[in-house]
Amino acid sequence: MTIGFRILPRRRTVPADLIARCAAFPVANVSDCMHRMSAAGPRLKRFHRSGSLAGPALTVRTRPGDNLMIHKAIDMAQPGDVIVVDAGGDLTNSLMGDLMLAYAIRRQVGGFVIYGAIRDADAFLTANLPVWAMGVTHRGPYKDGPGEVNVPIALEGMVIEPGDLILGDGDGVLSVPFDDVADVLTRAAAKQAAEARLMVQIAAGQNDRSWVDEALRRKGCVMPGAVEVTPDTARHRQPAA
């Protein structure tokens, strides 16, 4: 086996029923349920008009500016797969354009997350297939390799294993590890229900805001009407001997 130039099988994927349920939750809520510790970063931008993304990761690591392994990943993709590409964040050459996009749609690819550049940006807007990328350049790619398919990759510190759940919406992209999807789903459902109740309270003017002042007091914040305790004032408050 040659590390750096290989294609591996994907041994597991998130079940379709869990994907469908997670698709109903905003990425921000799911991120909160993962303690806000995982993110692909704000430099990844949405290049479709609207809509969200939920599907299992088909991972690609490629040399910057080369898309040979991305072509192979599209050939391998199952309907609904999200092709996640680590190309080092380089923007010198694009990694895909309108022809690859059309073929991916024909293959029923669920979407793309590209840590690199695309071109034919208007075609991506028209097609509206969920696509996040780092930027745009008209300079085309090479097709020489090397690269790898179905290996662990990382985008801005967010680790993605083949088969992990990829979520995306207007707030960005998030990877949920395969082993944690069920637990995160339970937590996200509870958070969604709590936020729905809070929305009702806000609309009725009944939301409790006392927690704000409580948090400020715990942090020692001086607020209007409060007496600031300094060493001098503390000394004057001492009882007479």
Coordinates of N, CA and C in Angstrom, one line a residue:
M1 N 0.9 -1.2 0.0 CA 0.0 0.0 0.0 C 0.9 1.2 0.0
T2 N 0.6 2.2 -0.9 CA 1.4 3.4 -1.0 C 0.7 4.6 -0.3
I3 N 1.2 5.0 0.8 CA 0.6 6.2 1.4 C 0.8 7.4 0.5
G4 N -0.3 8.1 0.3 CA -0.2 9.3 -0.5 C -0.8 9.2 -1.9
F5 N -0.9 7.9 -2.4 CA -1.5 7.7 -3.7 C -2.3 6.3 -3.6
R6 N -3.5 6.4 -3.1 CA -4.2 5.2 -2.9 C -5.7 5.5 -2.8
I7 N -6.5 4.5 -3.1 CA -8.0 4.5 -3.0 C -8.4 3.4 -2.1
L8 N -9.1 3.7 -1.0 CA -9.5 2.8 0.0 C -11.0 2.6 0.0
P9 N -11.5 1.5 0.4 CA -13.0 1.3 0.6 C -13.5 2.1 1.8
R10 N -14.7 2.6 1.7 CA -15.3 3.2 2.9 C -16.0 2.1 3.7
R11 N -15.7 1.9 4.9 CA -16.1 0.7 5.7 C -17.4 0.9 6.4
R12 N -17.9 2.2 6.6 CA -19.1 2.4 7.3 C -19.6 3.8 6.9
T13 N -20.9 4.0 7.0 CA -21.5 5.3 6.8 C -22.7 5.5 7.8
V14 N -23.0 6.7 8.1 CA -24.1 7.0 9.0 C -25.4 6.5 8.3
P15 N -26.3 5.8 9.1 CA -27.5 5.3 8.5 C -28.4 6.4 8.0
A16 N -29.2 6.1 7.0 CA -30.0 7.1 6.3 C -31.0 7.7 7.2
D17 N -31.6 7.0 8.1 CA -32.6 7.5 9.0 C -32.0 8.6 9.9
L18 N -30.8 8.4 10.4 CA -30.2 9.4 11.3 C -29.8 10.6 10.5
I19 N -29.4 10.4 9.2 CA -29.1 11.6 8.4 C -30.3 12.4 8.2
A20 N -31.5 11.8 7.9 CA -32.7 12.5 7.6 C -33.2 13.3 8.9
R21 N -33.0 12.7 10.0 CA -33.4 13.4 11.3 C -32.5 14.6 11.6
C22 N -31.2 14.4 11.4 CA -30.2 15.5 11.7 C -30.4 16.6 10.7
A23 N -30.9 16.3 9.5 CA -31.0 17.4 8.5 C -32.0 18.5 8.9
A24 N -32.8 18.1 9.9 CA -33.9 19.1 10.3 C -33.3 20.1 11.3
F25 N -32.1 19.9 11.8 CA -31.5 20.8 12.8 C -30.5 21.8 12.2
P26 N -30.6 23.1 12.7 CA -29.6 24.1 12.2 C -28.2 23.6 12.6
V27 N -27.2 23.9 11.8 CA -25.8 23.6 12.1 C -25.4 24.2 13.4
A28 N -25.8 25.4 13.7 CA -25.5 26.1 14.9 C -25.9 25.3 16.2
N29 N -27.1 24.8 16.1 CA -27.6 24.0 17.3 C -26.8 22.7 17.4
V30 N -26.5 22.0 16.4 CA -25.7 20.8 16.5 C -24.3 21.2 17.0
S31 N -23.7 22.2 16.5 CA -22.4 22.7 17.0 C -22.4 22.9 18.5
D32 N -23.5 23.6 19.0 CA -23.6 23.8 20.4 C -23.6 22.5 21.2
C33 N -24.2 21.5 20.6 CA -24.3 20.2 21.3 C -23.0 19.5 21.3
M34 N -22.1 20.0 20.5 CA -20.7 19.4 20.5 C -19.7 20.4 21.2
H35 N -20.3 21.2 22.1 CA -19.5 22.1 22.9 C -18.7 23.1 22.1
R36 N -19.2 23.4 20.9 CA -18.6 24.5 20.0 C -17.1 24.2 19.7
M37 N -16.7 23.0 19.7 CA -15.3 22.7 19.6 C -14.9 22.2 18.2
S38 N -15.8 22.1 17.3 CA -15.5 21.6 15.9 C -16.1 22.6 14.9
A39 N -15.2 22.9 13.9 CA -15.7 23.8 12.9 C -14.7 23.8 11.7
A40 N -15.2 24.0 10.5 CA -14.3 24.0 9.3 C -13.8 25.4 9.1
G41 N -14.3 26.4 9.9 CA -13.8 27.8 9.7 C -14.6 28.6 8.8
P42 N -14.6 29.9 9.1 CA -15.4 30.9 8.3 C -14.9 31.1 6.9
R43 N -13.7 30.7 6.6 CA -13.2 30.9 5.2 C -13.9 30.0 4.2
L44 N -14.6 28.9 4.6 CA -15.4 28.1 3.7 C -16.7 28.9 3.4
K45 N -16.9 29.2 2.2 CA -18.1 29.9 1.8 C -19.0 29.1 0.9
R46 N -20.3 29.5 1.0 CA -21.3 28.8 0.3 C -21.4 29.3 -1.1
F47 N -21.4 28.4 -2.1 CA -21.4 28.8 -3.5 C -22.7 28.4 -4.2
H48 N -23.7 28.0 -3.5 CA -25.0 27.7 -4.1 C -26.0 28.8 -3.5
R49 N -27.2 28.9 -4.1 CA -28.1 30.0 -3.7 C -28.6 29.8 -2.3
S50 N -29.1 28.6 -2.1 CA -29.9 28.4 -0.8 C -29.9 26.9 -0.6
G51 N -30.4 26.5 0.6 CA -30.5 25.1 1.0 C -29.4 24.6 1.9
S52 N -29.7 23.5 2.5 CA -28.8 22.9 3.5 C -28.3 21.6 3.0
L53 N -27.4 21.0 3.8 CA -26.7 19.8 3.3 C -26.6 18.8 4.5
A54 N -26.9 17.5 4.2 CA -26.7 16.4 5.2 C -26.4 15.1 4.5
G55 N -25.3 14.5 4.8 CA -24.9 13.3 4.1 C -23.6 12.7 4.6
P56 N -23.3 11.5 4.3 CA -22.1 10.8 4.7 C -20.9 11.3 3.9
A57 N -19.8 11.4 4.6 CA -18.6 12.0 3.9 C -17.9 10.9 3.1
L58 N -17.6 11.3 1.9 CA -16.6 10.6 1.0 C -15.4 11.5 0.9
T59 N -14.3 11.1 1.6 CA -13.2 12.0 1.7 C -12.2 11.9 0.6
V60 N -11.5 13.0 0.3 CA -10.5 13.1 -0.7 C -9.3 14.0 -0.1
R61 N -8.1 13.5 -0.2 CA -6.9 14.3 0.0 C -6.2 14.4 -1.3
T62 N -5.9 15.6 -1.8 CA -5.3 15.8 -3.1 C -4.2 16.8 -3.0
R63 N -3.2 16.7 -3.9 CA -2.2 17.7 -4.1 C -2.9 19.0 -4.5
P64 N -2.5 20.2 -3.9 CA -3.1 21.4 -4.3 C -3.1 21.6 -5.8
G65 N -4.3 22.0 -6.3 CA -4.4 22.3 -7.8 C -4.6 21.1 -8.6
D66 N -4.7 19.9 -8.1 CA -4.9 18.6 -8.9 C -6.2 18.0 -8.5
N67 N -7.0 17.6 -9.5 CA -8.4 17.0 -9.2 C -8.6 15.6 -9.7
L68 N -7.5 14.9 -10.0 CA -7.6 13.5 -10.5 C -8.4 12.7 -9.5
M69 N -8.1 12.8 -8.2 CA -8.8 12.0 -7.2 C -10.2 12.4 -6.9
I70 N -10.5 13.7 -7.2 CA -11.9 14.2 -7.1 C -12.8 13.5 -8.2
H71 N -12.2 13.5 -9.4 CA -12.9 12.8 -10.5 C -13.2 11.3 -10.1
K72 N -12.2 10.6 -9.5 CA -12.5 9.3 -9.1 C -13.5 9.2 -8.0
A73 N -13.5 10.1 -7.1 CA -14.5 10.1 -6.0 C -15.9 10.3 -6.5
I74 N -16.1 11.1 -7.5 CA -17.4 11.3 -8.1 C -17.9 10.0 -8.8
D75 N -16.9 9.3 -9.4 CA -17.2 8.0 -10.0 C -17.7 7.0 -8.9
M76 N -17.1 7.1 -7.7 CA -17.3 6.1 -6.7 C -18.6 6.5 -5.8
A77 N -19.0 7.7 -5.9 CA -20.0 8.2 -4.9 C -21.3 7.5 -5.0
Q78 N -21.9 7.3 -3.9 CA -23.3 6.8 -3.8 C -24.2 7.9 -3.7
P79 N -25.5 7.8 -4.1 CA -26.4 8.9 -4.1 C -26.5 9.5 -2.6
G80 N -26.4 10.8 -2.6 CA -26.4 11.5 -1.3 C -25.1 11.7 -0.6
D81 N -24.0 11.1 -1.1 CA -22.7 11.3 -0.5 C -22.3 12.7 -0.6
V82 N -21.5 13.2 0.4 CA -20.9 14.5 0.4 C -19.4 14.3 0.2
I83 N -18.9 14.8 -0.9 CA -17.5 14.7 -1.3 C -16.7 15.8 -0.6
V84 N -15.9 15.5 0.4 CA -15.1 16.4 1.2 C -13.7 16.4 0.8
V85 N -13.1 17.5 0.3 CA -11.8 17.5 -0.3 C -10.9 18.4 0.5
D86 N -9.8 17.8 0.9 CA -8.7 18.5 1.5 C -7.6 18.8 0.4
A87 N -7.5 20.0 -0.1 CA -6.5 20.4 -1.0 C -5.6 21.4 -0.5
G88 N -5.5 21.4 0.9 CA -4.5 22.3 1.5 C -5.0 23.8 1.6
G89 N -6.2 24.1 1.2 CA -6.7 25.4 1.2 C -6.1 26.3 0.1
D90 N -5.4 25.7 -0.8 CA -4.7 26.5 -1.9 C -5.7 27.0 -2.9
L91 N -5.6 28.3 -3.3 CA -6.5 28.9 -4.3 C -5.8 29.2 -5.6
T92 N -4.7 28.7 -5.9 CA -4.0 29.0 -7.1 C -4.7 28.4 -8.3
N93 N -5.2 27.2 -8.2 CA -5.9 26.5 -9.3 C -7.2 26.0 -8.8
S94 N -8.2 26.1 -9.6 CA -9.5 25.5 -9.3 C -9.5 24.0 -9.3
L95 N -10.4 23.4 -8.5 CA -10.5 22.0 -8.4 C -11.7 21.4 -9.2
M96 N -12.7 22.2 -9.4 CA -13.8 21.7 -10.2 C -14.5 22.9 -10.8
G97 N -15.3 22.6 -11.9 CA -16.0 23.6 -12.6 C -17.4 23.0 -13.1
D98 N -17.9 23.6 -14.1 CA -19.3 23.3 -14.5 C -19.4 21.9 -15.0
L99 N -18.4 21.3 -15.7 CA -18.5 20.0 -16.2 C -18.6 19.0 -15.1
M100 N -17.7 19.1 -14.2 CA -17.7 18.1 -13.0 C -18.9 18.3 -12.2
L101 N -19.4 19.5 -12.1 CA -20.6 19.8 -11.4 C -21.8 19.0 -12.0
A102 N -21.9 19.2 -13.3 CA -23.0 18.5 -14.1 C -22.9 17.0 -13.9
Y103 N -21.7 16.4 -14.0 CA -21.6 15.0 -13.8 C -21.9 14.6 -12.4
A104 N -21.5 15.3 -11.4 CA -21.8 15.0 -10.0 C -23.3 15.0 -9.8
I105 N -24.0 16.0 -10.4 CA -25.5 16.0 -10.2 C -26.1 14.8 -10.9
R106 N -25.6 14.4 -12.0 CA -26.0 13.2 -12.7 C -25.8 11.9 -11.8
R107 N -24.7 11.9 -11.1 CA -24.4 10.8 -10.2 C -25.2 10.9 -8.8
Q108 N -26.0 12.0 -8.7 CA -26.8 12.2 -7.4 C -25.9 12.4 -6.2
V109 N -24.7 13.1 -6.4 CA -23.9 13.5 -5.3 C -24.7 14.5 -4.5
G110 N -24.6 14.3 -3.1 CA -25.3 15.2 -2.3 C -24.8 16.6 -2.1
G111 N -23.5 16.8 -2.3 CA -22.9 18.1 -2.2 C -21.3 18.0 -2.1
F112 N -20.7 19.1 -2.0 CA -19.2 19.2 -1.9 C -18.8 20.1 -0.8
V113 N -17.7 19.8 -0.2 CA -17.0 20.7 0.7 C -15.6 20.7 0.2
I114 N -15.1 21.8 -0.3 CA -13.8 21.8 -1.0 C -12.9 22.8 -0.3
Y115 N -11.8 22.3 0.3 CA -10.8 23.1 0.9 C -9.8 23.5 -0.1
G116 N -10.3 24.4 -1.0 CA -9.6 24.8 -2.2 C -10.6 25.7 -3.0
A117 N -10.3 25.9 -4.3 CA -11.0 26.8 -5.2 C -11.9 26.0 -6.2
I118 N -12.9 26.7 -6.7 CA -13.7 26.3 -7.8 C -13.6 27.3 -8.9
R119 N -14.2 27.0 -10.1 CA -14.4 28.0 -11.1 C -15.8 27.8 -11.7
D120 N -16.2 28.6 -12.7 CA -17.5 28.6 -13.2 C -18.6 28.9 -12.1
A121 N -18.3 29.9 -11.3 CA -19.1 30.1 -10.1 C -20.6 30.3 -10.4
D122 N -20.9 31.0 -11.6 CA -22.3 31.2 -11.9 C -23.0 29.9 -12.1
A123 N -22.3 28.9 -12.6 CA -23.0 27.6 -12.8 C -23.3 26.9 -11.5
F124 N -22.5 27.1 -10.5 CA -22.9 26.6 -9.2 C -24.1 27.3 -8.6
L125 N -24.2 28.6 -8.8 CA -25.4 29.2 -8.4 C -26.7 28.7 -9.1
T126 N -26.5 28.5 -10.4 CA -27.7 28.1 -11.2 C -28.1 26.7 -10.8
A127 N -27.1 25.8 -10.6 CA -27.4 24.4 -10.3 C -27.9 24.2 -8.9
N128 N -27.4 25.0 -8.0 CA -27.9 25.0 -6.6 C -27.6 23.7 -5.9
L129 N -26.6 23.0 -6.3 CA -26.2 21.8 -5.5 C -25.4 22.4 -4.3
P130 N -25.6 21.9 -3.1 CA -24.9 22.4 -2.0 C -23.4 22.3 -2.1
V131 N -22.7 23.4 -2.2 CA -21.2 23.4 -2.4 C -20.6 24.5 -1.5
W132 N -19.6 24.1 -0.7 CA -18.8 25.1 0.1 C -17.4 25.0 -0.4
A133 N -16.7 26.1 -0.6 CA -15.4 26.1 -1.1 C -14.7 27.4 -0.5
M134 N -13.4 27.4 -0.7 CA -12.6 28.5 -0.1 C -12.6 29.8 -1.0
G135 N -12.8 29.6 -2.3 CA -12.7 30.7 -3.2 C -12.9 30.3 -4.6
V136 N -12.7 31.3 -5.5 CA -12.9 31.1 -7.0 C -11.6 31.6 -7.7
T137 N -11.2 30.8 -8.7 CA -10.2 31.3 -9.7 C -10.5 30.6 -11.0
H138 N -10.2 31.4 -12.1 CA -10.4 30.8 -13.4 C -9.4 29.8 -13.8
R139 N -8.2 29.8 -13.2 CA -7.1 28.9 -13.5 C -7.5 27.5 -13.3
G140 N -7.4 26.6 -14.3 CA -7.9 25.3 -14.2 C -6.9 24.3 -13.5
P141 N -7.4 23.1 -13.2 CA -6.6 22.1 -12.4 C -5.7 21.3 -13.3
Y142 N -4.9 20.5 -12.6 CA -4.1 19.4 -13.2 C -4.8 18.1 -12.9
K143 N -4.4 17.1 -13.6 CA -5.0 15.8 -13.4 C -3.9 14.7 -13.4
D144 N -3.0 14.9 -12.5 CA -1.8 14.0 -12.4 C -1.7 13.2 -11.1
G145 N -2.4 13.6 -10.0 CA -2.2 13.1 -8.7 C -1.0 13.7 -8.1
P146 N -0.5 13.1 -7.0 CA -1.1 12.0 -6.2 C -2.3 12.5 -5.4
G147 N -2.8 11.6 -4.6 CA -4.0 11.9 -3.8 C -4.5 10.6 -3.2
E148 N -5.5 10.7 -2.3 CA -6.1 9.6 -1.6 C -7.6 9.8 -1.5
V149 N -8.3 8.6 -1.5 CA -9.7 8.6 -1.3 C -10.1 7.7 -0.1
N150 N -11.0 8.2 0.7 CA -11.4 7.5 1.9 C -10.3 7.3 2.9
V151 N -9.7 8.4 3.3 CA -8.7 8.5 4.4 C -9.2 9.6 5.3
P152 N -8.7 9.6 6.5 CA -9.0 10.8 7.4 C -8.4 12.1 6.9
I153 N -9.1 13.1 6.9 CA -8.6 14.5 6.5 C -9.0 15.5 7.6
A154 N -8.5 16.7 7.5 CA -8.8 17.7 8.4 C -8.9 19.1 7.7
L155 N -10.0 19.8 7.9 CA -10.2 21.1 7.4 C -10.2 22.1 8.5
E156 N -9.2 23.0 8.5 CA -9.1 24.0 9.6 C -9.2 23.4 11.0
G157 N -8.6 22.2 11.1 CA -8.6 21.6 12.4 C -9.8 20.6 12.7
M158 N -10.8 20.7 11.8 CA -12.0 19.8 11.9 C -11.6 18.5 11.2
V159 N -11.6 17.4 12.0 CA -11.2 16.1 11.5 C -12.5 15.4 10.9
I160 N -12.3 14.8 9.7 CA -13.4 14.1 9.0 C -12.9 12.7 8.7
E161 N -13.6 11.7 9.1 CA -13.4 10.3 8.8 C -14.4 9.9 7.7
P162 N -14.0 9.0 6.8 CA -14.9 8.5 5.8 C -16.2 8.0 6.5
G163 N -17.3 8.4 6.0 CA -18.6 8.0 6.6 C -19.2 8.8 7.7
D164 N -18.4 9.8 8.2 CA -18.9 10.7 9.2 C -20.1 11.5 8.6
L165 N -20.9 12.1 9.4 CA -22.0 12.9 9.0 C -21.6 14.3 8.7
I166 N -21.8 14.8 7.5 CA -21.5 16.2 7.1 C -22.8 17.0 7.1
L167 N -22.9 18.1 7.8 CA -24.0 19.0 7.8 C -23.5 20.4 7.3
G168 N -24.4 21.1 6.6 CA -24.1 22.4 6.2 C -25.3 23.3 6.0
D169 N -25.2 24.6 6.3 CA -26.3 25.5 6.0 C -25.6 26.9 5.9
G170 N -26.4 28.0 6.0 CA -25.9 29.3 5.9 C -24.8 29.7 6.9
D171 N -24.7 29.0 8.0 CA -23.7 29.2 9.0 C -22.4 28.5 8.8
G172 N -22.4 27.6 7.8 CA -21.1 26.9 7.6 C -21.3 25.4 7.6
V173 N -20.2 24.7 7.7 CA -20.1 23.2 7.6 C -19.6 22.6 8.9
L174 N -20.2 21.4 9.2 CA -19.9 20.7 10.5 C -19.8 19.2 10.2
S175 N -18.8 18.6 10.8 CA -18.7 17.1 10.7 C -19.0 16.5 12.0
V176 N -19.9 15.6 12.1 CA -20.3 14.9 13.3 C -19.7 13.5 13.2
P177 N -18.8 13.1 14.1 CA -18.2 11.8 14.0 C -19.2 10.6 14.0
F178 N -18.9 9.6 13.3 CA -19.8 8.5 13.1 C -20.3 7.9 14.4
D179 N -19.4 7.7 15.4 CA -19.8 7.1 16.7 C -20.6 8.0 17.5
D180 N -20.7 9.3 17.2 CA -21.4 10.3 18.1 C -22.7 10.7 17.5
V181 N -23.1 10.3 16.4 CA -24.2 10.9 15.7 C -25.5 10.7 16.5
A182 N -25.7 9.5 17.0 CA -27.0 9.2 17.7 C -27.1 10.1 19.0
D183 N -26.0 10.2 19.7 CA -26.0 11.0 20.9 C -26.2 12.5 20.6
V184 N -25.5 13.0 19.6 CA -25.6 14.4 19.2 C -27.1 14.7 18.7
L185 N -27.6 13.7 18.0 CA -29.0 13.9 17.5 C -30.0 14.1 18.7
T186 N -29.8 13.2 19.8 CA -30.7 13.4 20.9 C -30.5 14.7 21.6
R187 N -29.3 15.2 21.7 CA -29.0 16.5 22.3 C -29.6 17.6 21.5
A188 N -29.4 17.5 20.2 CA -29.9 18.6 19.3 C -31.4 18.7 19.3
A189 N -32.1 17.5 19.4 CA -33.5 17.5 19.4 C -34.0 18.2 20.7
A190 N -33.3 18.0 21.8 CA -33.7 18.6 23.1 C -33.5 20.1 23.0
K191 N -32.3 20.5 22.4 CA -32.0 22.0 22.3 C -33.1 22.6 21.4
Q192 N -33.4 21.9 20.3 CA -34.4 22.5 19.4 C -35.7 22.7 20.0
A193 N -36.1 21.8 20.9 CA -37.4 21.9 21.6 C -37.4 23.1 22.6
A194 N -36.2 23.2 23.3 CA -36.1 24.3 24.3 C -36.1 25.6 23.6
E195 N -35.5 25.7 22.4 CA -35.5 27.0 21.7 C -36.9 27.3 21.1
A196 N -37.6 26.3 20.8 CA -39.0 26.5 20.3 C -39.8 27.1 21.4
R197 N -39.7 26.6 22.6 CA -40.4 27.1 23.8 C -40.0 28.5 24.1
L198 N -38.7 28.8 24.0 CA -38.3 30.2 24.2 C -38.8 31.2 23.2
M199 N -38.9 30.7 22.0 CA -39.5 31.6 20.9 C -40.9 32.0 21.3
V200 N -41.7 31.0 21.8 CA -43.1 31.3 22.2 C -43.1 32.3 23.3
Q201 N -42.2 32.2 24.3 CA -42.1 33.1 25.4 C -41.7 34.5 24.9
I202 N -40.8 34.6 24.0 CA -40.4 35.9 23.5 C -41.5 36.6 22.8
A203 N -42.3 35.8 22.0 CA -43.4 36.4 21.2 C -44.5 36.9 22.2
A204 N -44.6 36.2 23.3 CA -45.6 36.6 24.3 C -45.1 37.6 25.3
G205 N -43.8 38.0 25.2 CA -43.2 39.0 26.1 C -43.0 38.4 27.5
Q206 N -42.8 37.1 27.6 CA -42.8 36.4 28.9 C -41.4 35.7 29.2
N207 N -40.4 36.0 28.4 CA -39.1 35.4 28.6 C -38.4 36.0 29.8
D208 N -37.8 35.2 30.6 CA -37.1 35.6 31.8 C -35.7 36.0 31.5
R209 N -35.4 37.3 31.8 CA -34.1 37.8 31.5 C -33.2 38.0 32.8
S210 N -33.7 37.5 33.9 CA -32.9 37.7 35.1 C -31.6 37.0 35.1
W211 N -31.4 36.1 34.2 CA -30.1 35.4 34.2 C -28.9 36.3 33.7
V212 N -29.3 37.4 33.0 CA -28.3 38.3 32.5 C -27.6 39.0 33.7
D213 N -28.4 39.6 34.6 CA -27.9 40.3 35.7 C -27.2 39.4 36.7
E214 N -27.7 38.2 36.8 CA -27.1 37.2 37.7 C -25.7 36.8 37.2
A215 N -25.6 36.6 35.9 CA -24.2 36.3 35.3 C -23.3 37.5 35.5
L216 N -23.8 38.7 35.3 CA -22.9 39.9 35.5 C -22.4 40.0 37.0
R217 N -23.3 39.8 37.9 CA -23.0 39.8 39.3 C -21.9 38.8 39.7
R218 N -22.1 37.6 39.1 CA -21.2 36.5 39.4 C -19.8 36.9 38.9
K219 N -19.7 37.6 37.8 CA -18.4 38.0 37.3 C -17.8 39.3 37.9
G220 N -18.6 39.8 38.9 CA -18.1 41.0 39.6 C -18.3 42.3 38.8
C221 N -19.2 42.4 37.9 CA -19.4 43.6 37.1 C -20.1 44.6 37.9
V222 N -19.7 45.9 37.9 CA -20.3 47.0 38.6 C -21.4 47.5 37.7
M223 N -22.6 47.6 38.2 CA -23.8 48.0 37.4 C -24.4 49.2 38.1
P224 N -25.3 50.0 37.4 CA -26.0 51.2 37.9 C -26.7 50.8 39.2
G225 N -26.5 51.6 40.2 CA -27.2 51.4 41.5 C -26.4 50.5 42.5
A226 N -25.3 49.9 42.0 CA -24.5 49.1 42.9 C -23.4 49.9 43.4
V227 N -22.9 49.6 44.6 CA -21.8 50.3 45.2 C -20.5 49.5 45.0
E228 N -19.6 50.2 44.3 CA -18.3 49.5 44.0 C -17.5 49.3 45.3
V229 N -17.1 48.2 45.6 CA -16.3 47.9 46.8 C -14.8 48.0 46.4
T230 N -14.1 49.0 47.0 CA -12.7 49.1 46.8 C -12.0 48.9 48.1
P231 N -10.7 48.8 48.1 CA -10.0 48.7 49.4 C -10.3 49.8 50.4
D232 N -10.5 51.1 49.8 CA -10.8 52.2 50.7 C -12.2 52.1 51.3
T233 N -13.1 51.7 50.5 CA -14.5 51.6 51.0 C -14.6 50.4 51.9
A234 N -13.9 49.4 51.6 CA -14.0 48.2 52.5 C -13.4 48.6 53.9
R235 N -12.3 49.4 53.9 CA -11.7 49.8 55.2 C -12.7 50.7 56.0
H236 N -13.4 51.6 55.3 CA -14.3 52.4 56.0 C -15.5 51.6 56.6
R237 N -15.8 50.5 55.9 CA -17.0 49.7 56.4 C -16.7 48.8 57.6
Q238 N -15.4 48.8 58.0 CA -15.0 47.9 59.1 C -15.7 48.4 60.4
P239 N -16.3 47.6 61.2 CA -16.9 48.0 62.4 C -15.9 48.7 63.4
A240 N -16.4 49.6 64.2 CA -15.5 50.3 65.1 C -15.0 49.3 66.2
A241 N -13.7 49.5 66.6 CA -13.2 48.6 67.6 C -13.8 48.8 69.0

